[in-house]
Amino acid sequence: MTNPTPDDRKPFHIPQPIRSDGAGGLDLGPRDIMRDMENPDMLVPPATDAGLVPNMKMSFSDTHMVLNKGGWSREITVRDLPIATTLAGVNMSLTPGGVRELHWHQQAEWSYMIRGCARITSMDWQGRNFIADVGPGDLWYFPAGLPHSIQGLEEGCEFLLVFDDGSFSDLNTLSISDWFAHTPKDVLSANFGVPQSAFDAIPDDQVYIFQDNIPGSIAEQAIQSPYGTVPLTFKHSLLAQTPVKSSGGNVRIVDSTNFPISRTVAAALVEIEPGGMRELHWHPNNDEWQYYLTGQGRMTVFTGNGAARTFDYRAGDVGYVPFANGHYIQNTGSQSLWFLEIFKSDRFEDISLNQWMALTPRNLVARNLNVGPEVLDALRKEEQAVVKFPGFTYYPK
């Protein structure tokens, strides 16, 4: 097979690893052209990229899909993205009536509802129970060890699950069906006070996800506990929060200050408008695990010692930024870029480079960076998480 000539490639444009300064050269294949088109900043890195920086991107589209009657799931853990040690993620969908069976984890579970509606149930160690319906933009949080379930309602649902351990696997949880299958029936009989024959039809193994009927209303299903309901709700409506708006988009922050039960996971839902940028910043409390919901963007991560690397992201991708590494995220598309910043922490914390410089003596900043009044006068004492300035472009020169 001969390589295509330039004439053969018309009218379809094939990107080449050639920077505008002349660095690089033709790649005539074999190659994955569609993948290169999705990752322009990997194919042609900005001239400012340098050093050895590990991979900080993984797509759910490149993971193994687990299919069940009742729904599907796929996960990104430290096995898929080795640098992501603090958090792991599961993308799951349930059909109308589909059930993620009664189960519990050794890790806390934080979730963001992407589409559709679901019913969640749980109980704490004091026998106080919980039941709620969740829809798009809602969150839930189940502390480690507490039992729970999820069921799709009329439309079915899709959601993101995040666990506070990068080595977590959703296929390695503690499920009620799995425990029953591996407990002698005489023990089950003694525990529940019924004949052994009552357990003749129990599953032989873990059910995980199964198809059931769409449940009735909460009023029809709710069970009143003699101990009451959980004192702190396991549900939070993130989209109901008033966003913090700035020139290039907006941010909604959720942590233990406004969702008190969420003691090990904090997050921000960020919208970057076309032409906008999540400003140069870093997080002083933990690594950042990202999930991209819509649009496309690029992120450069600065790891110190002259090392930086740029990655391209689109909906369904997971990004990662190690603790205290400087970074920014630009919208490279024509629609809003929405993504989640998630942390293994009880609080959301970030440091704005612009604000830090503005709150540092001017002469010190000027001499350190060799900049003049044009830069110093533009510094902002108030943080703007997402910025946008007319006339500027995301694309590298």
mmCIF file of C-alpha atoms in Angstrom:
data_model
loop_
_atom_site.group_PDB
_atom_site.id
_atom_site.type_symbol
_atom_site.label_atom_id
_atom_site.label_comp_id
_atom_site.label_asym_id
_atom_site.label_seq_id
_atom_site.Cartn_x
_atom_site.Cartn_y
_atom_site.Cartn_z
ATOM 1 C CA MET A 1 0.000 0.000 0.000
ATOM 2 C CA THR A 2 1.403 3.398 -1.010
ATOM 3 C CA ASN A 3 1.099 6.502 1.087
ATOM 4 C CA PRO A 4 -1.338 9.126 -0.204
ATOM 5 C CA THR A 5 0.024 12.100 -2.087
ATOM 6 C CA PRO A 6 -1.165 15.641 -1.289
ATOM 7 C CA ASP A 7 -3.543 15.446 -4.297
ATOM 8 C CA ASP A 8 -5.065 12.227 -2.927
ATOM 9 C CA ARG A 9 -5.914 14.000 0.329
ATOM 10 C CA LYS A 10 -8.110 16.675 -1.222
ATOM 11 C CA PRO A 11 -10.692 17.903 -0.353
ATOM 12 C CA PHE A 12 -10.452 16.199 3.056
ATOM 13 C CA HIS A 13 -7.945 18.050 5.251
ATOM 14 C CA ILE A 14 -5.571 15.785 7.125
ATOM 15 C CA PRO A 15 -3.867 17.546 10.050
ATOM 16 C CA GLN A 16 -0.088 17.289 10.128
ATOM 17 C CA PRO A 17 2.370 17.598 13.034
ATOM 18 C CA ILE A 18 3.771 20.892 11.767
ATOM 19 C CA ARG A 19 3.808 24.018 13.934
ATOM 20 C CA SER A 20 3.481 27.490 12.451
ATOM 21 C CA ASP A 21 7.142 28.166 13.309
ATOM 22 C CA GLY A 22 8.158 25.353 10.930
ATOM 23 C CA ALA A 23 8.876 22.707 13.561
ATOM 24 C CA GLY A 24 7.727 19.167 12.743
ATOM 25 C CA GLY A 25 7.044 17.447 9.442
ATOM 26 C CA LEU A 26 4.568 15.317 7.495
ATOM 27 C CA ASP A 27 3.104 12.144 8.995
ATOM 28 C CA LEU A 28 1.912 10.048 6.044
ATOM 29 C CA GLY A 29 0.796 7.127 8.185
ATOM 30 C CA PRO A 30 -0.259 4.620 9.152
ATOM 31 C CA ARG A 31 -2.148 6.715 11.715
ATOM 32 C CA ASP A 32 -5.533 7.341 13.332
ATOM 33 C CA ILE A 33 -6.520 10.558 11.570
ATOM 34 C CA MET A 34 -9.828 10.963 13.411
ATOM 35 C CA ARG A 35 -8.039 10.696 16.746
ATOM 36 C CA ASP A 36 -5.498 13.303 15.638
ATOM 37 C CA MET A 37 -8.332 15.632 14.642
ATOM 38 C CA GLU A 38 -9.820 15.277 18.126
ATOM 39 C CA ASN A 39 -6.442 16.023 19.748
ATOM 40 C CA PRO A 40 -4.903 18.946 17.832
ATOM 41 C CA ASP A 41 -2.820 20.042 20.823
ATOM 42 C CA MET A 42 -1.370 16.558 21.196
ATOM 43 C CA LEU A 43 -0.467 16.407 17.496
ATOM 44 C CA VAL A 44 0.905 19.966 17.435
ATOM 45 C CA PRO A 45 1.767 20.918 21.026
ATOM 46 C CA PRO A 46 2.116 24.603 21.847
ATOM 47 C CA ALA A 47 5.757 25.708 21.780
ATOM 48 C CA THR A 48 5.479 26.325 25.535
ATOM 49 C CA ASP A 49 4.905 22.613 26.259
ATOM 50 C CA ALA A 50 8.054 20.933 27.573
ATOM 51 C CA GLY A 51 9.374 18.177 29.809
ATOM 52 C CA LEU A 52 7.998 14.835 30.891
ATOM 53 C CA VAL A 53 4.394 15.159 32.060
ATOM 54 C CA PRO A 54 2.283 12.001 32.509
ATOM 55 C CA ASN A 55 -1.002 11.421 30.712
ATOM 56 C CA MET A 56 -3.895 13.352 32.281
ATOM 57 C CA LYS A 57 -6.719 12.322 29.958
ATOM 58 C CA MET A 58 -8.957 9.276 29.536
ATOM 59 C CA SER A 59 -12.224 8.905 27.658
ATOM 60 C CA PHE A 60 -15.135 6.793 28.815
ATOM 61 C CA SER A 61 -15.460 5.838 25.136
ATOM 62 C CA ASP A 62 -12.199 3.876 25.498
ATOM 63 C CA THR A 63 -13.386 1.829 28.482
ATOM 64 C CA HIS A 64 -15.077 -1.557 28.821
ATOM 65 C CA MET A 65 -18.877 -1.403 28.771
ATOM 66 C CA VAL A 66 -20.769 -3.738 31.131
ATOM 67 C CA LEU A 67 -24.222 -4.502 29.678
ATOM 68 C CA ASN A 68 -27.109 -5.844 31.763
ATOM 69 C CA LYS A 69 -30.852 -6.121 31.341
ATOM 70 C CA GLY A 70 -31.784 -2.884 33.033
ATOM 71 C CA GLY A 71 -28.817 -0.728 32.063
ATOM 72 C CA TRP A 72 -25.071 -0.418 31.531
ATOM 73 C CA SER A 73 -21.965 0.896 33.247
ATOM 74 C CA ARG A 74 -18.332 1.729 32.524
ATOM 75 C CA GLU A 75 -15.585 3.014 34.773
ATOM 76 C CA ILE A 76 -12.313 4.951 34.854
ATOM 77 C CA THR A 77 -10.022 4.041 37.736
ATOM 78 C CA VAL A 78 -6.301 4.185 38.457
ATOM 79 C CA ARG A 79 -5.919 1.156 36.193
ATOM 80 C CA ASP A 80 -7.067 3.249 33.215
ATOM 81 C CA LEU A 81 -5.586 6.596 34.277
ATOM 82 C CA PRO A 82 -2.625 5.797 36.561
ATOM 83 C CA ILE A 83 -2.109 9.350 37.771
ATOM 84 C CA ALA A 84 -5.684 9.522 39.135
ATOM 85 C CA THR A 85 -5.041 8.105 42.594
ATOM 86 C CA THR A 86 -7.546 10.086 44.669
ATOM 87 C CA LEU A 87 -10.840 9.505 42.830
ATOM 88 C CA ALA A 88 -12.431 7.013 40.434
ATOM 89 C CA GLY A 89 -15.495 7.446 38.240
ATOM 90 C CA VAL A 90 -18.350 5.310 36.916
ATOM 91 C CA ASN A 91 -20.697 6.346 34.103
ATOM 92 C CA MET A 92 -23.983 4.444 34.431
ATOM 93 C CA SER A 93 -27.347 4.328 32.682
ATOM 94 C CA LEU A 94 -30.548 2.675 33.875
ATOM 95 C CA THR A 95 -33.598 1.892 31.760
ATOM 96 C CA PRO A 96 -37.092 2.884 32.943
ATOM 97 C CA GLY A 97 -37.482 0.614 35.965
ATOM 98 C CA GLY A 98 -33.840 -0.563 35.778
ATOM 99 C CA VAL A 99 -32.254 -1.048 39.206
ATOM 100 C CA ARG A 100 -28.701 -0.755 40.527
ATOM 101 C CA GLU A 101 -29.293 -3.341 43.179
ATOM 102 C CA LEU A 102 -29.176 -2.926 46.963
ATOM 103 C CA HIS A 103 -25.473 -2.594 47.795
ATOM 104 C CA TRP A 104 -22.828 -0.665 49.717
ATOM 105 C CA HIS A 105 -19.176 0.364 49.335
ATOM 106 C CA GLN A 106 -16.043 0.769 51.380
ATOM 107 C CA GLN A 107 -15.779 4.198 49.698
ATOM 108 C CA ALA A 108 -18.087 7.214 49.749
ATOM 109 C CA GLU A 109 -20.223 7.689 46.622
ATOM 110 C CA TRP A 110 -20.873 11.129 45.082
ATOM 111 C CA SER A 111 -23.066 11.404 42.004
ATOM 112 C CA TYR A 112 -24.145 13.939 39.378
ATOM 113 C CA MET A 113 -27.351 13.284 37.392
ATOM 114 C CA ILE A 114 -26.714 13.862 33.681
ATOM 115 C CA ARG A 115 -30.175 13.129 32.269
ATOM 116 C CA GLY A 116 -33.480 11.549 33.182
ATOM 117 C CA CYS A 117 -34.737 10.833 36.686
ATOM 118 C CA ALA A 118 -34.014 8.183 39.315
ATOM 119 C CA ARG A 119 -35.145 7.139 42.757
ATOM 120 C CA ILE A 120 -32.508 6.664 45.438
ATOM 121 C CA THR A 121 -32.886 4.965 48.823
ATOM 122 C CA SER A 122 -30.573 4.518 51.800
ATOM 123 C CA MET A 123 -30.356 3.992 55.564
ATOM 124 C CA ASP A 124 -27.780 5.048 58.141
ATOM 125 C CA TRP A 125 -26.302 2.977 60.971
ATOM 126 C CA GLN A 126 -29.028 4.138 63.382
ATOM 127 C CA GLY A 127 -31.837 2.785 61.204
ATOM 128 C CA ARG A 128 -32.888 6.231 59.920
ATOM 129 C CA ASN A 129 -33.931 5.842 56.287
ATOM 130 C CA PHE A 130 -33.973 8.039 53.177
ATOM 131 C CA ILE A 131 -35.838 8.072 49.845
ATOM 132 C CA ALA A 132 -35.792 10.769 47.150
ATOM 133 C CA ASP A 133 -36.192 11.346 43.429
ATOM 134 C CA VAL A 134 -33.336 13.051 41.582
ATOM 135 C CA GLY A 135 -33.237 14.722 38.171
ATOM 136 C CA PRO A 136 -30.767 16.500 35.868
ATOM 137 C CA GLY A 137 -28.215 18.555 37.788
ATOM 138 C CA ASP A 138 -29.014 16.929 41.123
ATOM 139 C CA LEU A 139 -26.360 15.306 43.312
ATOM 140 C CA TRP A 140 -26.373 12.571 45.884
ATOM 141 C CA TYR A 141 -23.792 11.488 48.425
ATOM 142 C CA PHE A 142 -23.739 8.226 50.355
ATOM 143 C CA PRO A 143 -21.081 7.999 53.095
ATOM 144 C CA ALA A 144 -18.817 4.953 53.005
ATOM 145 C CA GLY A 145 -20.489 1.788 54.317
ATOM 146 C CA LEU A 146 -24.100 2.968 54.074
ATOM 147 C CA PRO A 147 -26.444 0.748 51.995
ATOM 148 C CA HIS A 148 -28.320 2.251 49.073
ATOM 149 C CA SER A 149 -30.044 1.620 45.730
ATOM 150 C CA ILE A 150 -30.786 3.505 42.491
ATOM 151 C CA GLN A 151 -33.712 2.932 40.124
ATOM 152 C CA GLY A 152 -34.575 4.570 36.807
ATOM 153 C CA LEU A 153 -37.964 6.282 36.587
ATOM 154 C CA GLU A 154 -40.196 6.889 33.546
ATOM 155 C CA GLU A 155 -37.477 8.226 31.204
ATOM 156 C CA GLY A 156 -34.642 6.111 32.523
ATOM 157 C CA CYS A 157 -31.494 7.960 33.541
ATOM 158 C CA GLU A 158 -27.751 8.445 33.111
ATOM 159 C CA PHE A 159 -25.403 9.652 35.819
ATOM 160 C CA LEU A 160 -21.793 9.987 36.907
ATOM 161 C CA LEU A 161 -20.640 8.262 40.089
ATOM 162 C CA VAL A 162 -17.418 9.405 41.784
ATOM 163 C CA PHE A 163 -15.710 7.438 44.571
ATOM 164 C CA ASP A 164 -13.072 8.767 46.957
ATOM 165 C CA ASP A 165 -10.450 6.141 46.046
ATOM 166 C CA GLY A 166 -8.713 5.955 42.680
ATOM 167 C CA SER A 167 -8.402 2.161 42.830
ATOM 168 C CA PHE A 168 -12.138 1.633 43.401
ATOM 169 C CA SER A 169 -14.087 -0.650 41.057
ATOM 170 C CA ASP A 170 -17.884 -0.653 40.873
ATOM 171 C CA LEU A 171 -17.721 -4.349 39.950
ATOM 172 C CA ASN A 172 -16.086 -5.027 43.311
ATOM 173 C CA THR A 173 -18.733 -3.675 45.670
ATOM 174 C CA LEU A 174 -20.734 -5.406 48.390
ATOM 175 C CA SER A 175 -24.105 -6.452 46.940
ATOM 176 C CA ILE A 176 -27.078 -7.985 48.732
ATOM 177 C CA SER A 177 -27.584 -10.672 46.075
ATOM 178 C CA ASP A 178 -23.916 -11.656 46.180
ATOM 179 C CA TRP A 179 -24.009 -12.017 49.974
ATOM 180 C CA PHE A 180 -27.177 -14.122 49.855
ATOM 181 C CA ALA A 181 -25.656 -16.364 47.159
ATOM 182 C CA HIS A 182 -22.616 -17.032 49.335
ATOM 183 C CA THR A 183 -24.396 -17.638 52.639
ATOM 184 C CA PRO A 184 -25.639 -21.131 53.601
ATOM 185 C CA LYS A 185 -29.417 -21.343 53.423
ATOM 186 C CA ASP A 186 -29.677 -22.652 56.980
ATOM 187 C CA VAL A 187 -27.936 -19.468 58.112
ATOM 188 C CA LEU A 188 -30.366 -17.344 56.071
ATOM 189 C CA SER A 189 -33.232 -19.336 57.582
ATOM 190 C CA ALA A 190 -31.998 -18.689 61.116
ATOM 191 C CA ASN A 191 -31.345 -14.989 60.423
ATOM 192 C CA PHE A 192 -34.780 -14.202 58.959
ATOM 193 C CA GLY A 193 -36.852 -16.770 60.848
ATOM 194 C CA VAL A 194 -38.348 -18.445 57.767
ATOM 195 C CA PRO A 195 -37.941 -21.947 56.270
ATOM 196 C CA GLN A 196 -34.927 -22.637 54.056
ATOM 197 C CA SER A 197 -37.317 -23.214 51.153
ATOM 198 C CA ALA A 198 -38.101 -19.473 51.187
ATOM 199 C CA PHE A 199 -34.663 -18.944 49.607
ATOM 200 C CA ASP A 200 -34.933 -21.529 46.817
ATOM 201 C CA ALA A 201 -35.126 -18.857 44.095
ATOM 202 C CA ILE A 202 -32.400 -16.456 45.237
ATOM 203 C CA PRO A 203 -29.785 -15.490 42.621
ATOM 204 C CA ASP A 204 -26.698 -17.690 42.209
ATOM 205 C CA ASP A 205 -24.391 -14.677 41.936
ATOM 206 C CA GLN A 206 -24.278 -10.884 42.061
ATOM 207 C CA VAL A 207 -27.184 -9.287 40.184
ATOM 208 C CA TYR A 208 -25.553 -5.820 39.892
ATOM 209 C CA ILE A 209 -28.166 -4.253 37.533
ATOM 210 C CA PHE A 210 -31.573 -5.770 36.779
ATOM 211 C CA GLN A 211 -34.809 -4.834 35.032
ATOM 212 C CA ASP A 212 -37.876 -4.156 37.142
ATOM 213 C CA ASN A 213 -41.143 -2.282 36.809
ATOM 214 C CA ILE A 214 -41.211 1.496 37.072
ATOM 215 C CA PRO A 215 -41.884 2.240 40.746
ATOM 216 C CA GLY A 216 -44.913 4.104 42.015
ATOM 217 C CA SER A 217 -44.739 7.455 43.772
ATOM 218 C CA ILE A 218 -42.593 8.060 46.825
ATOM 219 C CA ALA A 219 -45.785 8.306 48.881
ATOM 220 C CA GLU A 220 -46.660 4.766 47.790
ATOM 221 C CA GLN A 221 -43.183 3.366 48.360
ATOM 222 C CA ALA A 222 -41.950 5.151 51.453
ATOM 223 C CA ILE A 223 -41.369 3.120 54.608
ATOM 224 C CA GLN A 224 -41.650 4.956 57.925
ATOM 225 C CA SER A 225 -38.781 4.102 60.249
ATOM 226 C CA PRO A 226 -39.402 4.157 64.015
ATOM 227 C CA TYR A 227 -36.081 6.017 64.230
ATOM 228 C CA GLY A 228 -36.996 8.725 61.738
ATOM 229 C CA THR A 229 -35.192 9.880 58.594
ATOM 230 C CA VAL A 230 -31.517 10.745 58.171
ATOM 231 C CA PRO A 231 -30.713 14.115 59.792
ATOM 232 C CA LEU A 232 -28.629 15.318 56.828
ATOM 233 C CA THR A 233 -30.117 14.891 53.374
ATOM 234 C CA PHE A 234 -28.227 12.747 50.872
ATOM 235 C CA LYS A 235 -29.561 14.869 47.956
ATOM 236 C CA HIS A 236 -28.534 18.307 46.688
ATOM 237 C CA SER A 237 -29.887 20.306 43.723
ATOM 238 C CA LEU A 238 -26.765 21.837 42.212
ATOM 239 C CA LEU A 239 -28.477 23.566 39.275
ATOM 240 C CA ALA A 240 -30.826 25.296 41.727
ATOM 241 C CA GLN A 241 -27.841 27.184 43.157
ATOM 242 C CA THR A 242 -27.319 30.742 41.980
ATOM 243 C CA PRO A 243 -24.128 30.631 39.888
ATOM 244 C CA VAL A 244 -21.161 32.889 40.501
ATOM 245 C CA LYS A 245 -20.958 34.754 37.201
ATOM 246 C CA SER A 246 -17.919 36.324 35.609
ATOM 247 C CA SER A 247 -16.980 37.683 32.191
ATOM 248 C CA GLY A 248 -16.449 34.297 30.532
ATOM 249 C CA GLY A 249 -18.979 32.014 32.201
ATOM 250 C CA ASN A 250 -20.082 30.888 35.638
ATOM 251 C CA VAL A 251 -19.348 28.478 38.481
ATOM 252 C CA ARG A 252 -21.472 26.611 41.027
ATOM 253 C CA ILE A 253 -19.532 25.274 44.012
ATOM 254 C CA VAL A 254 -20.755 22.462 46.260
ATOM 255 C CA ASP A 255 -18.960 21.130 49.329
ATOM 256 C CA SER A 256 -19.663 20.453 52.989
ATOM 257 C CA THR A 257 -20.585 24.114 53.578
ATOM 258 C CA ASN A 258 -23.766 23.855 51.489
ATOM 259 C CA PHE A 259 -24.139 20.032 51.240
ATOM 260 C CA PRO A 260 -23.132 19.039 54.785
ATOM 261 C CA ILE A 261 -23.232 15.238 54.331
ATOM 262 C CA SER A 262 -20.571 15.451 51.560
ATOM 263 C CA ARG A 263 -17.541 15.234 53.845
ATOM 264 C CA THR A 264 -15.033 13.666 51.431
ATOM 265 C CA VAL A 265 -15.987 15.100 48.028
ATOM 266 C CA ALA A 266 -16.164 18.745 46.929
ATOM 267 C CA ALA A 267 -16.942 19.948 43.416
ATOM 268 C CA ALA A 268 -17.585 22.847 41.076
ATOM 269 C CA LEU A 269 -19.816 22.841 38.000
ATOM 270 C CA VAL A 270 -18.182 25.214 35.512
ATOM 271 C CA GLU A 271 -19.558 26.757 32.333
ATOM 272 C CA ILE A 272 -17.028 28.369 29.979
ATOM 273 C CA GLU A 273 -18.687 30.342 27.210
ATOM 274 C CA PRO A 274 -17.243 30.355 23.662
ATOM 275 C CA GLY A 275 -14.022 32.361 23.746
ATOM 276 C CA GLY A 276 -13.803 32.055 27.532
ATOM 277 C CA MET A 277 -11.175 30.497 29.787
ATOM 278 C CA ARG A 278 -11.036 29.025 33.280
ATOM 279 C CA GLU A 279 -8.333 31.338 34.548
ATOM 280 C CA LEU A 280 -4.763 30.392 35.483
ATOM 281 C CA HIS A 281 -5.086 28.826 38.949
ATOM 282 C CA TRP A 282 -4.298 25.850 41.166
ATOM 283 C CA HIS A 283 -5.860 23.994 44.076
ATOM 284 C CA PRO A 284 -4.033 23.938 47.429
ATOM 285 C CA ASN A 285 -5.936 21.065 49.042
ATOM 286 C CA ASN A 286 -5.939 18.053 46.684
ATOM 287 C CA ASP A 287 -5.803 16.649 43.136
ATOM 288 C CA GLU A 288 -8.546 17.624 40.676
ATOM 289 C CA TRP A 289 -10.613 14.984 38.824
ATOM 290 C CA GLN A 290 -12.621 16.395 35.904
ATOM 291 C CA TYR A 291 -15.593 15.192 33.892
ATOM 292 C CA TYR A 292 -16.531 16.982 30.662
ATOM 293 C CA LEU A 293 -20.275 17.210 30.038
ATOM 294 C CA THR A 294 -20.640 19.236 26.831
ATOM 295 C CA GLY A 295 -18.505 21.108 24.309
ATOM 296 C CA GLN A 296 -14.773 20.882 23.772
ATOM 297 C CA GLY A 297 -11.731 22.520 25.307
ATOM 298 C CA ARG A 298 -8.052 22.279 26.006
ATOM 299 C CA MET A 299 -6.076 22.348 29.236
ATOM 300 C CA THR A 300 -2.390 22.975 29.844
ATOM 301 C CA VAL A 301 -0.968 21.671 33.125
ATOM 302 C CA PHE A 302 2.234 23.193 34.545
ATOM 303 C CA THR A 303 3.995 20.730 36.869
ATOM 304 C CA GLY A 304 7.075 22.822 37.741
ATOM 305 C CA ASN A 305 10.744 22.410 36.808
ATOM 306 C CA GLY A 306 10.108 23.610 33.262
ATOM 307 C CA ALA A 307 7.462 20.962 32.495
ATOM 308 C CA ALA A 308 4.037 21.596 30.947
ATOM 309 C CA ARG A 309 1.714 19.604 28.674
ATOM 310 C CA THR A 310 -1.481 20.401 26.807
ATOM 311 C CA PHE A 311 -4.494 18.073 26.421
ATOM 312 C CA ASP A 312 -7.712 18.341 24.402
ATOM 313 C CA TYR A 313 -11.043 17.323 25.947
ATOM 314 C CA ARG A 314 -14.601 16.822 24.789
ATOM 315 C CA ALA A 315 -17.858 15.470 26.259
ATOM 316 C CA GLY A 316 -17.343 12.129 27.993
ATOM 317 C CA ASP A 317 -13.652 12.683 28.747
ATOM 318 C CA VAL A 318 -12.028 12.620 32.178
ATOM 319 C CA GLY A 319 -9.162 14.971 33.005
ATOM 320 C CA TYR A 320 -6.846 15.069 35.992
ATOM 321 C CA VAL A 321 -4.596 17.678 37.602
ATOM 322 C CA PRO A 322 -2.194 16.691 40.416
ATOM 323 C CA PHE A 323 -2.225 18.618 43.685
ATOM 324 C CA ALA A 324 -1.104 22.268 43.388
ATOM 325 C CA ASN A 325 -0.206 22.040 39.676
ATOM 326 C CA GLY A 326 -1.001 25.252 37.783
ATOM 327 C CA HIS A 327 -3.500 24.962 34.921
ATOM 328 C CA TYR A 328 -6.128 26.695 32.811
ATOM 329 C CA ILE A 329 -8.952 25.441 30.577
ATOM 330 C CA GLN A 330 -10.032 27.145 27.344
ATOM 331 C CA ASN A 331 -13.224 26.665 25.381
ATOM 332 C CA THR A 332 -12.102 25.680 21.866
ATOM 333 C CA GLY A 333 -15.579 25.155 20.420
ATOM 334 C CA SER A 334 -18.629 27.120 19.321
ATOM 335 C CA GLN A 335 -20.870 26.150 22.250
ATOM 336 C CA SER A 336 -20.513 26.403 26.008
ATOM 337 C CA LEU A 337 -18.056 24.015 27.618
ATOM 338 C CA TRP A 338 -19.536 22.468 30.772
ATOM 339 C CA PHE A 339 -17.447 20.321 33.099
ATOM 340 C CA LEU A 340 -17.135 19.220 36.715
ATOM 341 C CA GLU A 341 -14.090 19.843 38.904
ATOM 342 C CA ILE A 342 -14.119 17.235 41.683
ATOM 343 C CA PHE A 343 -11.857 16.877 44.731
ATOM 344 C CA LYS A 344 -11.323 14.410 47.550
ATOM 345 C CA SER A 345 -11.936 17.042 50.200
ATOM 346 C CA ASP A 346 -14.656 18.523 52.374
ATOM 347 C CA ARG A 347 -13.974 21.988 50.926
ATOM 348 C CA PHE A 348 -13.510 23.521 47.487
ATOM 349 C CA GLU A 349 -10.363 25.670 47.431
ATOM 350 C CA ASP A 350 -8.489 27.361 44.601
ATOM 351 C CA ILE A 351 -5.788 30.003 44.197
ATOM 352 C CA SER A 352 -6.142 32.578 41.417
ATOM 353 C CA LEU A 353 -2.812 33.586 39.864
ATOM 354 C CA ASN A 354 -4.247 36.977 38.912
ATOM 355 C CA GLN A 355 -5.612 37.662 42.395
ATOM 356 C CA TRP A 356 -2.371 36.569 44.075
ATOM 357 C CA MET A 357 -0.370 38.974 41.921
ATOM 358 C CA ALA A 358 -2.867 41.792 42.605
ATOM 359 C CA LEU A 359 -2.549 41.279 46.366
ATOM 360 C CA THR A 360 1.274 41.217 46.313
ATOM 361 C CA PRO A 361 3.352 44.448 46.431
ATOM 362 C CA ARG A 362 3.521 45.935 42.920
ATOM 363 C CA ASN A 363 7.273 46.467 42.849
ATOM 364 C CA LEU A 364 7.886 42.864 43.851
ATOM 365 C CA VAL A 365 5.693 41.552 41.014
ATOM 366 C CA ALA A 366 7.185 43.997 38.513
ATOM 367 C CA ARG A 367 10.804 43.086 39.303
ATOM 368 C CA ASN A 368 10.080 39.351 39.505
ATOM 369 C CA LEU A 369 8.437 39.186 36.035
ATOM 370 C CA ASN A 370 9.931 42.267 34.370
ATOM 371 C CA VAL A 371 6.484 43.695 33.600
ATOM 372 C CA GLY A 372 5.227 47.261 33.661
ATOM 373 C CA PRO A 373 2.059 49.216 34.480
ATOM 374 C CA GLU A 374 0.126 47.695 31.545
ATOM 375 C CA VAL A 375 0.110 44.363 33.364
ATOM 376 C CA LEU A 376 0.085 45.658 36.942
ATOM 377 C CA ASP A 377 -2.893 47.987 36.401
ATOM 378 C CA ALA A 378 -4.931 45.153 34.869
ATOM 379 C CA LEU A 379 -4.590 42.825 37.876
ATOM 380 C CA ARG A 380 -7.805 41.976 39.756
ATOM 381 C CA LYS A 381 -8.087 41.857 43.555
ATOM 382 C CA GLU A 382 -11.366 39.937 43.234
ATOM 383 C CA GLU A 383 -11.231 36.454 41.733
ATOM 384 C CA GLN A 384 -12.860 35.823 38.343
ATOM 385 C CA ALA A 385 -12.944 32.074 37.887
ATOM 386 C CA VAL A 386 -13.852 32.256 34.178
ATOM 387 C CA VAL A 387 -12.498 35.110 32.064
ATOM 388 C CA LYS A 388 -13.103 36.401 28.543
ATOM 389 C CA PHE A 389 -11.406 39.252 26.734
ATOM 390 C CA PRO A 390 -12.387 40.352 23.214
ATOM 391 C CA GLY A 391 -9.732 40.056 20.541
ATOM 392 C CA PHE A 392 -7.928 37.124 22.153
ATOM 393 C CA THR A 393 -7.954 33.605 20.763
ATOM 394 C CA TYR A 394 -7.348 30.206 22.285
ATOM 395 C CA TYR A 395 -5.346 29.020 19.327
ATOM 396 C CA PRO A 396 -1.536 28.941 19.752
ATOM 397 C CA LYS A 397 0.620 31.188 17.602
#
